[in-house]
Structure formats: structure tokens, C-alpha cells
Amino acid sequence: FNVSFFQVKSEGPKLVPFFKATCVYFVLWLPTSSPSWFSALIKCLPIFCLWVFLLAHGINFLVSHRSASRILAGLIFSAVGDAFLIWQEQGYFIHGLLMFAITHILYSSAFGMKPLDLKAGLLMGLVCSSCYAFLYSYLSGPFTYLVAVYIALIGFMGWRAVAGMQLCNDLWTWTKLSACIGAMLFMVSDLTIALNEFCFPVPYSRFIIMATYYAAQMLIALSAVESRDEEDFRKRS
């Protein structure tokens, strides 16, 4: 509990720029019908703030903690993907899909393969298979297999985040819970995109997609700083 309290207290102020940038995005609410570099900047700004959030912990920390550096790399690819999706109507949807696929690979690598937790993997596999089975009849052309690969990648990322939490063994930490919730929110965001893009118009889709997406990225970024916070807490105790 003390470590968790210290994490919240020490990391919260560093996220203020992220919250401000997110508010700017929702306040301006630039129309998607007229994509521009300005709208791309506004959309990517919260993710840029998460770059700064991780870089504020020091280059040495990022170099010595591979999970943190991989999450930073994932955030970089996410920003590129966000920019591509600004121009998705101009044919850049697949480019954005590719960038986020790389992001999920990096996040999966950051979360690691221990503990394995095959039960969580089986459950995630069933959820992802059900989602793809629903989407399948709406897909055509290259999206038939591209969406399948993407769902597999984000499902794998979600599995590694859930497995790392170790809730049943009472070994979970605040930041592992953060990674787990973040991964689930990312899946909700992407599922909403898929439904809205391929199946039917989802009411308030843009708000749902972006609110869950920004929250997911923030929580995953927070999960990267656990090692440093625990070390600092022990030094101060």
C-alpha cells in the first residue's frame, strides 16, 4: 500500500501535461472531415506528453529497464499511427493499422512472458475469436486477414498484461493492475473502431474510441515506472 501511495503521489504531477493535452483535444474537437497537420498535432499531443512523461524518468532508467524503453517505442509508433488515421479516408487506414500492430508487439514484449498463465491466454483467445467471428462477415479483401492478424496481436498483448497482474496469487502491484486495465481499454477502443469502420455506425464512436484510447495509453505508460518507484521508495523509507 505504501509503495502504491508513493507511486500515485510521485507520478501524478508528471501527468498534468497529458491531462491538459487531452482536454485540448476534446475541447477543440476538430472535424474529421477536414484532416490537416494541425488536427494531427492536436490528436497526437497527449501521446507526445506521455513520451515526455517517460523521458522525465531519465535516459539511464529507460536504457536499464527494457520494458520501459519498449513502452516508449510503442508510444512513438502509436503517434505515427494516430497521424496516419487522421487521413484514413485518403487511404491511410492500413498504414495506421500496421503502426498499432507494431505497438502491440512492443507492449507484449514489455509485459514479458512470465508468468505464463495459460488460463488467461485461453480466455483471451476465446474473446478474440468471438470478436473476429462476429466481424468476419463484414470484412472483405485484405481486411479479412489483416484484421485477423491485428486481433491476434492485441489479444496476445492483453493476455500478457492480464497474466502479469497475478491477481489470484496476491502478487499484483498497482502498476501491473494499471497495465491490465490499460490493455483492456485499448481492446475496447480498437473493437469500437472495427465495429464503426466495418459493421455499423456506433453512437458517440469517436468519443468512446478516443477516451478509452488515451486512458489506455496513460495507464500503460504508468506501468513502465514501477521499478523506479519501488527503488525510490525503499531509498526514502
PDB file of C-alpha atoms in Angstrom:
ATOM      1  CA  PHE A   1       0.000   0.000   0.000  1.00  0.00           C
ATOM      2  CA  ASN A   2       2.811   2.411   0.872  1.00  0.00           C
ATOM      3  CA  VAL A   3       4.562   1.773  -2.444  1.00  0.00           C
ATOM      4  CA  SER A   4       1.293   2.313  -4.329  1.00  0.00           C
ATOM      5  CA  PHE A   5       0.621   5.554  -2.456  1.00  0.00           C
ATOM      6  CA  PHE A   6       4.153   6.751  -3.216  1.00  0.00           C
ATOM      7  CA  GLN A   7       3.692   5.926  -6.913  1.00  0.00           C
ATOM      8  CA  VAL A   8       0.461   7.902  -7.183  1.00  0.00           C
ATOM      9  CA  LYS A   9       1.927  10.835  -5.291  1.00  0.00           C
ATOM     10  CA  SER A  10       5.163  10.980  -7.294  1.00  0.00           C
ATOM     11  CA  GLU A  11       3.853  10.199 -10.773  1.00  0.00           C
ATOM     12  CA  GLY A  12       0.598  12.179 -10.734  1.00  0.00           C
ATOM     13  CA  PRO A  13       2.097  15.679 -11.220  1.00  0.00           C
ATOM     14  CA  LYS A  14       4.183  14.434 -14.172  1.00  0.00           C
ATOM     15  CA  LEU A  15       0.966  13.530 -15.983  1.00  0.00           C
ATOM     16  CA  VAL A  16      -0.525  17.030 -15.764  1.00  0.00           C
ATOM     17  CA  PRO A  17       0.636  17.962 -19.323  1.00  0.00           C
ATOM     18  CA  PHE A  18      -1.012  14.778 -20.628  1.00  0.00           C
ATOM     19  CA  PHE A  19      -4.334  15.654 -18.980  1.00  0.00           C
ATOM     20  CA  LYS A  20      -4.165  19.208 -20.319  1.00  0.00           C
ATOM     21  CA  ALA A  21      -3.390  17.994 -23.851  1.00  0.00           C
ATOM     22  CA  THR A  22      -6.261  15.509 -23.665  1.00  0.00           C
ATOM     23  CA  CYS A  23      -8.625  18.289 -22.598  1.00  0.00           C
ATOM     24  CA  VAL A  24      -7.417  20.420 -25.525  1.00  0.00           C
ATOM     25  CA  TYR A  25      -8.270  17.586 -27.926  1.00  0.00           C
ATOM     26  CA  PHE A  26     -11.795  17.146 -26.569  1.00  0.00           C
ATOM     27  CA  VAL A  27     -12.448  20.896 -26.298  1.00  0.00           C
ATOM     28  CA  LEU A  28     -11.322  21.695 -29.856  1.00  0.00           C
ATOM     29  CA  TRP A  29     -12.960  18.515 -31.236  1.00  0.00           C
ATOM     30  CA  LEU A  30     -11.647  19.254 -34.728  1.00  0.00           C
ATOM     31  CA  PRO A  31     -13.821  17.848 -37.525  1.00  0.00           C
ATOM     32  CA  THR A  32     -12.529  14.622 -39.032  1.00  0.00           C
ATOM     33  CA  SER A  33     -13.904  15.658 -42.413  1.00  0.00           C
ATOM     34  CA  SER A  34     -11.052  18.132 -42.929  1.00  0.00           C
ATOM     35  CA  PRO A  35      -7.797  16.395 -41.933  1.00  0.00           C
ATOM     36  CA  SER A  36      -4.729  18.610 -41.522  1.00  0.00           C
ATOM     37  CA  TRP A  37      -1.335  18.621 -39.880  1.00  0.00           C
ATOM     38  CA  PHE A  38      -2.826  20.812 -37.136  1.00  0.00           C
ATOM     39  CA  SER A  39      -5.520  18.239 -36.361  1.00  0.00           C
ATOM     40  CA  ALA A  40      -2.847  15.519 -36.407  1.00  0.00           C
ATOM     41  CA  LEU A  41      -0.790  17.524 -33.908  1.00  0.00           C
ATOM     42  CA  ILE A  42      -3.756  18.034 -31.584  1.00  0.00           C
ATOM     43  CA  LYS A  43      -4.618  14.326 -31.742  1.00  0.00           C
ATOM     44  CA  CYS A  44      -1.018  13.213 -31.111  1.00  0.00           C
ATOM     45  CA  LEU A  45      -0.234  15.817 -28.433  1.00  0.00           C
ATOM     46  CA  PRO A  46      -1.378  13.669 -25.446  1.00  0.00           C
ATOM     47  CA  ILE A  47       0.855  10.838 -26.701  1.00  0.00           C
ATOM     48  CA  PHE A  48       3.775  13.255 -27.067  1.00  0.00           C
ATOM     49  CA  CYS A  49       3.189  14.194 -23.417  1.00  0.00           C
ATOM     50  CA  LEU A  50       3.470  10.525 -22.460  1.00  0.00           C
ATOM     51  CA  TRP A  51       6.829  10.412 -24.259  1.00  0.00           C
ATOM     52  CA  VAL A  52       7.943  13.310 -22.074  1.00  0.00           C
ATOM     53  CA  PHE A  53       6.491  11.573 -19.001  1.00  0.00           C
ATOM     54  CA  LEU A  54       8.716   8.530 -19.571  1.00  0.00           C
ATOM     55  CA  LEU A  55      11.753  10.553 -20.646  1.00  0.00           C
ATOM     56  CA  ALA A  56      11.432  12.591 -17.426  1.00  0.00           C
ATOM     57  CA  HIS A  57      12.479   9.468 -15.514  1.00  0.00           C
ATOM     58  CA  GLY A  58      15.887   9.683 -17.145  1.00  0.00           C
ATOM     59  CA  ILE A  59      17.624   8.117 -20.116  1.00  0.00           C
ATOM     60  CA  ASN A  60      19.578   5.818 -17.802  1.00  0.00           C
ATOM     61  CA  PHE A  61      16.306   4.423 -16.428  1.00  0.00           C
ATOM     62  CA  LEU A  62      14.982   3.736 -19.928  1.00  0.00           C
ATOM     63  CA  VAL A  63      18.246   2.104 -21.017  1.00  0.00           C
ATOM     64  CA  SER A  64      18.471  -0.100 -17.917  1.00  0.00           C
ATOM     65  CA  HIS A  65      14.782  -1.091 -17.955  1.00  0.00           C
ATOM     66  CA  ARG A  66      13.931  -2.690 -21.278  1.00  0.00           C
ATOM     67  CA  SER A  67      10.216  -2.821 -20.525  1.00  0.00           C
ATOM     68  CA  ALA A  68      10.104   0.971 -20.119  1.00  0.00           C
ATOM     69  CA  SER A  69      12.070   1.591 -23.330  1.00  0.00           C
ATOM     70  CA  ARG A  70       9.769  -0.765 -25.258  1.00  0.00           C
ATOM     71  CA  ILE A  71       6.700   1.035 -23.974  1.00  0.00           C
ATOM     72  CA  LEU A  72       8.263   4.330 -25.068  1.00  0.00           C
ATOM     73  CA  ALA A  73       8.901   2.818 -28.505  1.00  0.00           C
ATOM     74  CA  GLY A  74       5.265   1.655 -28.556  1.00  0.00           C
ATOM     75  CA  LEU A  75       4.109   5.187 -27.816  1.00  0.00           C
ATOM     76  CA  ILE A  76       6.224   6.502 -30.686  1.00  0.00           C
ATOM     77  CA  PHE A  77       4.649   4.062 -33.149  1.00  0.00           C
ATOM     78  CA  SER A  78       1.234   4.931 -31.692  1.00  0.00           C
ATOM     79  CA  ALA A  79       1.723   8.603 -32.508  1.00  0.00           C
ATOM     80  CA  VAL A  80       2.675   7.735 -36.087  1.00  0.00           C
ATOM     81  CA  GLY A  81      -0.419   5.510 -36.282  1.00  0.00           C
ATOM     82  CA  ASP A  82      -2.590   8.340 -34.953  1.00  0.00           C
ATOM     83  CA  ALA A  83      -1.260  10.635 -37.669  1.00  0.00           C
ATOM     84  CA  PHE A  84      -1.998   8.077 -40.403  1.00  0.00           C
ATOM     85  CA  LEU A  85      -5.554   7.616 -39.129  1.00  0.00           C
ATOM     86  CA  ILE A  86      -6.198  11.342 -39.491  1.00  0.00           C
ATOM     87  CA  TRP A  87      -6.028  10.661 -43.241  1.00  0.00           C
ATOM     88  CA  GLN A  88      -7.724   7.259 -43.176  1.00  0.00           C
ATOM     89  CA  GLU A  89     -10.334   8.385 -45.705  1.00  0.00           C
ATOM     90  CA  GLN A  90      -7.443   9.135 -48.084  1.00  0.00           C
ATOM     91  CA  GLY A  91      -6.285   5.510 -47.924  1.00  0.00           C
ATOM     92  CA  TYR A  92      -4.007   5.505 -44.877  1.00  0.00           C
ATOM     93  CA  PHE A  93      -6.127   3.263 -42.631  1.00  0.00           C
ATOM     94  CA  ILE A  94      -3.939   0.208 -43.292  1.00  0.00           C
ATOM     95  CA  HIS A  95      -0.815   2.251 -42.520  1.00  0.00           C
ATOM     96  CA  GLY A  96      -2.300   3.190 -39.138  1.00  0.00           C
ATOM     97  CA  LEU A  97      -3.259  -0.436 -38.552  1.00  0.00           C
ATOM     98  CA  LEU A  98       0.346  -1.502 -39.179  1.00  0.00           C
ATOM     99  CA  MET A  99       1.750   1.104 -36.767  1.00  0.00           C
ATOM    100  CA  PHE A 100      -0.568  -0.038 -33.977  1.00  0.00           C
ATOM    101  CA  ALA A 101       0.215  -3.692 -34.719  1.00  0.00           C
ATOM    102  CA  ILE A 102       3.892  -2.885 -34.063  1.00  0.00           C
ATOM    103  CA  THR A 103       2.811  -1.036 -30.904  1.00  0.00           C
ATOM    104  CA  HIS A 104       1.076  -4.163 -29.572  1.00  0.00           C
ATOM    105  CA  ILE A 105       4.145  -6.284 -30.302  1.00  0.00           C
ATOM    106  CA  LEU A 106       6.305  -3.838 -28.345  1.00  0.00           C
ATOM    107  CA  TYR A 107       3.858  -3.728 -25.429  1.00  0.00           C
ATOM    108  CA  SER A 108       3.654  -7.530 -25.344  1.00  0.00           C
ATOM    109  CA  SER A 109       7.443  -7.675 -25.219  1.00  0.00           C
ATOM    110  CA  ALA A 110       7.464  -5.105 -22.402  1.00  0.00           C
ATOM    111  CA  PHE A 111       4.970  -7.115 -20.333  1.00  0.00           C
ATOM    112  CA  GLY A 112       7.042 -10.287 -20.813  1.00  0.00           C
ATOM    113  CA  MET A 113       6.208 -13.986 -20.850  1.00  0.00           C
ATOM    114  CA  LYS A 114       6.386 -14.693 -17.109  1.00  0.00           C
ATOM    115  CA  PRO A 115       4.188 -15.880 -15.540  1.00  0.00           C
ATOM    116  CA  LEU A 116       2.672 -17.736 -18.497  1.00  0.00           C
ATOM    117  CA  ASP A 117      -0.903 -18.160 -17.130  1.00  0.00           C
ATOM    118  CA  LEU A 118      -2.363 -20.363 -19.865  1.00  0.00           C
ATOM    119  CA  LYS A 119      -5.885 -19.997 -18.432  1.00  0.00           C
ATOM    120  CA  ALA A 120      -5.802 -16.247 -19.043  1.00  0.00           C
ATOM    121  CA  GLY A 121      -4.431 -16.931 -22.526  1.00  0.00           C
ATOM    122  CA  LEU A 122      -7.239 -19.362 -23.296  1.00  0.00           C
ATOM    123  CA  LEU A 123      -9.865 -16.898 -22.079  1.00  0.00           C
ATOM    124  CA  MET A 124      -8.350 -14.073 -24.139  1.00  0.00           C
ATOM    125  CA  GLY A 125      -8.207 -16.371 -27.146  1.00  0.00           C
ATOM    126  CA  LEU A 126     -11.911 -17.171 -26.818  1.00  0.00           C
ATOM    127  CA  VAL A 127     -12.810 -13.478 -26.517  1.00  0.00           C
ATOM    128  CA  CYS A 128     -10.733 -12.527 -29.563  1.00  0.00           C
ATOM    129  CA  SER A 129     -12.023 -15.465 -31.616  1.00  0.00           C
ATOM    130  CA  SER A 130     -15.596 -14.449 -30.822  1.00  0.00           C
ATOM    131  CA  CYS A 131     -14.898 -10.858 -31.868  1.00  0.00           C
ATOM    132  CA  TYR A 132     -13.356 -11.964 -35.159  1.00  0.00           C
ATOM    133  CA  ALA A 133     -16.190 -14.414 -35.830  1.00  0.00           C
ATOM    134  CA  PHE A 134     -18.640 -11.517 -35.482  1.00  0.00           C
ATOM    135  CA  LEU A 135     -16.592  -9.199 -37.706  1.00  0.00           C
ATOM    136  CA  TYR A 136     -15.788 -11.813 -40.355  1.00  0.00           C
ATOM    137  CA  SER A 137     -18.978 -11.474 -42.391  1.00  0.00           C
ATOM    138  CA  TYR A 138     -18.428  -7.714 -42.671  1.00  0.00           C
ATOM    139  CA  LEU A 139     -14.833  -7.989 -43.891  1.00  0.00           C
ATOM    140  CA  SER A 140     -13.644  -8.277 -47.472  1.00  0.00           C
ATOM    141  CA  GLY A 141     -10.414  -8.205 -49.435  1.00  0.00           C
ATOM    142  CA  PRO A 142      -7.150  -7.824 -47.498  1.00  0.00           C
ATOM    143  CA  PHE A 143      -9.006  -6.788 -44.342  1.00  0.00           C
ATOM    144  CA  THR A 144     -10.191 -10.385 -43.932  1.00  0.00           C
ATOM    145  CA  TYR A 145      -6.708 -11.468 -42.878  1.00  0.00           C
ATOM    146  CA  LEU A 146      -5.293  -8.094 -41.738  1.00  0.00           C
ATOM    147  CA  VAL A 147      -7.972  -7.751 -39.065  1.00  0.00           C
ATOM    148  CA  ALA A 148      -7.406 -11.378 -38.014  1.00  0.00           C
ATOM    149  CA  VAL A 149      -3.682 -10.729 -37.511  1.00  0.00           C
ATOM    150  CA  TYR A 150      -4.357  -7.464 -35.694  1.00  0.00           C
ATOM    151  CA  ILE A 151      -6.873  -9.079 -33.327  1.00  0.00           C
ATOM    152  CA  ALA A 152      -4.368 -11.853 -32.607  1.00  0.00           C
ATOM    153  CA  LEU A 153      -1.682  -9.295 -31.748  1.00  0.00           C
ATOM    154  CA  ILE A 154      -3.834  -7.141 -29.490  1.00  0.00           C
ATOM    155  CA  GLY A 155      -5.271 -10.282 -27.869  1.00  0.00           C
ATOM    156  CA  PHE A 156      -1.746 -11.519 -27.166  1.00  0.00           C
ATOM    157  CA  MET A 157      -0.864  -8.136 -25.666  1.00  0.00           C
ATOM    158  CA  GLY A 158      -3.971  -8.280 -23.493  1.00  0.00           C
ATOM    159  CA  TRP A 159      -3.065 -11.796 -22.339  1.00  0.00           C
ATOM    160  CA  ARG A 160       0.426 -10.750 -21.267  1.00  0.00           C
ATOM    161  CA  ALA A 161      -0.958  -7.755 -19.366  1.00  0.00           C
ATOM    162  CA  VAL A 162      -3.563  -9.873 -17.551  1.00  0.00           C
ATOM    163  CA  ALA A 163      -1.061 -12.660 -16.819  1.00  0.00           C
ATOM    164  CA  GLY A 164       1.423 -10.226 -15.308  1.00  0.00           C
ATOM    165  CA  MET A 165      -1.090  -8.985 -12.768  1.00  0.00           C
ATOM    166  CA  GLN A 166      -1.114 -12.319 -10.833  1.00  0.00           C
ATOM    167  CA  LEU A 167      -4.289 -11.375  -9.003  1.00  0.00           C
ATOM    168  CA  CYS A 168      -5.004 -14.952  -7.904  1.00  0.00           C
ATOM    169  CA  ASN A 169      -1.581 -15.246  -6.267  1.00  0.00           C
ATOM    170  CA  ASP A 170      -1.946 -11.911  -4.470  1.00  0.00           C
ATOM    171  CA  LEU A 171       1.287 -10.756  -6.126  1.00  0.00           C
ATOM    172  CA  TRP A 172      -0.238  -7.898  -8.071  1.00  0.00           C
ATOM    173  CA  THR A 173       1.046  -4.354  -7.844  1.00  0.00           C
ATOM    174  CA  TRP A 174      -0.603  -1.044  -8.633  1.00  0.00           C
ATOM    175  CA  THR A 175       1.316  -0.623 -11.884  1.00  0.00           C
ATOM    176  CA  LYS A 176       0.615  -4.185 -13.061  1.00  0.00           C
ATOM    177  CA  LEU A 177      -3.062  -3.501 -12.487  1.00  0.00           C
ATOM    178  CA  SER A 178      -2.562  -0.297 -14.472  1.00  0.00           C
ATOM    179  CA  ALA A 179      -1.127  -2.288 -17.399  1.00  0.00           C
ATOM    180  CA  CYS A 180      -4.015  -4.756 -17.247  1.00  0.00           C
ATOM    181  CA  ILE A 181      -6.732  -2.094 -17.255  1.00  0.00           C
ATOM    182  CA  GLY A 182      -4.864  -0.176 -19.947  1.00  0.00           C
ATOM    183  CA  ALA A 183      -4.708  -3.233 -22.215  1.00  0.00           C
ATOM    184  CA  MET A 184      -8.437  -3.897 -21.742  1.00  0.00           C
ATOM    185  CA  LEU A 185      -9.299  -0.282 -22.574  1.00  0.00           C
ATOM    186  CA  PHE A 186      -7.100  -0.463 -25.677  1.00  0.00           C
ATOM    187  CA  MET A 187      -9.077  -3.515 -26.798  1.00  0.00           C
ATOM    188  CA  VAL A 188     -12.373  -1.683 -26.219  1.00  0.00           C
ATOM    189  CA  SER A 189     -11.108   1.275 -28.250  1.00  0.00           C
ATOM    190  CA  ASP A 190      -9.983  -0.892 -31.173  1.00  0.00           C
ATOM    191  CA  LEU A 191     -13.141  -3.004 -31.125  1.00  0.00           C
ATOM    192  CA  THR A 192     -15.197   0.190 -31.362  1.00  0.00           C
ATOM    193  CA  ILE A 193     -13.090   1.273 -34.341  1.00  0.00           C
ATOM    194  CA  ALA A 194     -13.670  -2.084 -36.034  1.00  0.00           C
ATOM    195  CA  LEU A 195     -17.419  -2.032 -35.444  1.00  0.00           C
ATOM    196  CA  ASN A 196     -17.702   1.558 -36.653  1.00  0.00           C
ATOM    197  CA  GLU A 197     -15.433   1.040 -39.657  1.00  0.00           C
ATOM    198  CA  PHE A 198     -16.674  -2.319 -40.935  1.00  0.00           C
ATOM    199  CA  CYS A 199     -20.071  -3.109 -39.391  1.00  0.00           C
ATOM    200  CA  PHE A 200     -22.382  -0.252 -38.427  1.00  0.00           C
ATOM    201  CA  PRO A 201     -22.231   3.303 -37.066  1.00  0.00           C
ATOM    202  CA  VAL A 202     -21.558   3.238 -33.317  1.00  0.00           C
ATOM    203  CA  PRO A 203     -23.240   6.100 -31.402  1.00  0.00           C
ATOM    204  CA  TYR A 204     -20.657   8.512 -29.971  1.00  0.00           C
ATOM    205  CA  SER A 205     -17.977   6.294 -31.519  1.00  0.00           C
ATOM    206  CA  ARG A 206     -15.285   8.976 -31.729  1.00  0.00           C
ATOM    207  CA  PHE A 207     -15.671   9.916 -28.072  1.00  0.00           C
ATOM    208  CA  ILE A 208     -15.642   6.262 -26.954  1.00  0.00           C
ATOM    209  CA  ILE A 209     -12.640   5.456 -29.137  1.00  0.00           C
ATOM    210  CA  MET A 210     -10.507   8.400 -28.048  1.00  0.00           C
ATOM    211  CA  ALA A 211     -11.469   8.412 -24.347  1.00  0.00           C
ATOM    212  CA  THR A 212     -10.632   4.723 -23.936  1.00  0.00           C
ATOM    213  CA  TYR A 213      -7.530   5.079 -26.121  1.00  0.00           C
ATOM    214  CA  TYR A 214      -5.993   7.972 -24.190  1.00  0.00           C
ATOM    215  CA  ALA A 215      -6.799   6.308 -20.858  1.00  0.00           C
ATOM    216  CA  ALA A 216      -5.247   3.061 -22.100  1.00  0.00           C
ATOM    217  CA  GLN A 217      -2.028   4.725 -23.224  1.00  0.00           C
ATOM    218  CA  MET A 218      -1.702   6.642 -19.953  1.00  0.00           C
ATOM    219  CA  LEU A 219      -2.162   3.503 -17.853  1.00  0.00           C
ATOM    220  CA  ILE A 220       0.299   1.506 -19.946  1.00  0.00           C
ATOM    221  CA  ALA A 221       2.845   4.335 -19.685  1.00  0.00           C
ATOM    222  CA  LEU A 222       2.348   4.338 -15.902  1.00  0.00           C
ATOM    223  CA  SER A 223       3.041   0.606 -15.779  1.00  0.00           C
ATOM    224  CA  ALA A 224       6.564   1.273 -17.065  1.00  0.00           C
ATOM    225  CA  VAL A 225       7.701   3.189 -13.985  1.00  0.00           C
ATOM    226  CA  GLU A 226       7.119   0.535 -11.324  1.00  0.00           C
ATOM    227  CA  SER A 227      10.766  -0.468 -10.974  1.00  0.00           C
ATOM    228  CA  ARG A 228      11.992   3.069 -10.433  1.00  0.00           C
ATOM    229  CA  ASP A 229       9.253   3.950  -7.958  1.00  0.00           C
ATOM    230  CA  GLU A 230       9.877   0.878  -5.807  1.00  0.00           C
ATOM    231  CA  GLU A 231      13.610   1.648  -5.729  1.00  0.00           C
ATOM    232  CA  ASP A 232      12.999   5.295  -4.801  1.00  0.00           C
ATOM    233  CA  PHE A 233      10.507   4.312  -2.114  1.00  0.00           C
ATOM    234  CA  ARG A 234      12.993   1.936  -0.485  1.00  0.00           C
ATOM    235  CA  LYS A 235      15.670   4.632  -0.511  1.00  0.00           C
ATOM    236  CA  ARG A 236      13.342   7.136   1.153  1.00  0.00           C
ATOM    237  CA  SER A 237      11.957   4.664   3.706  1.00  0.00           C
TER     238      SER A 237
END
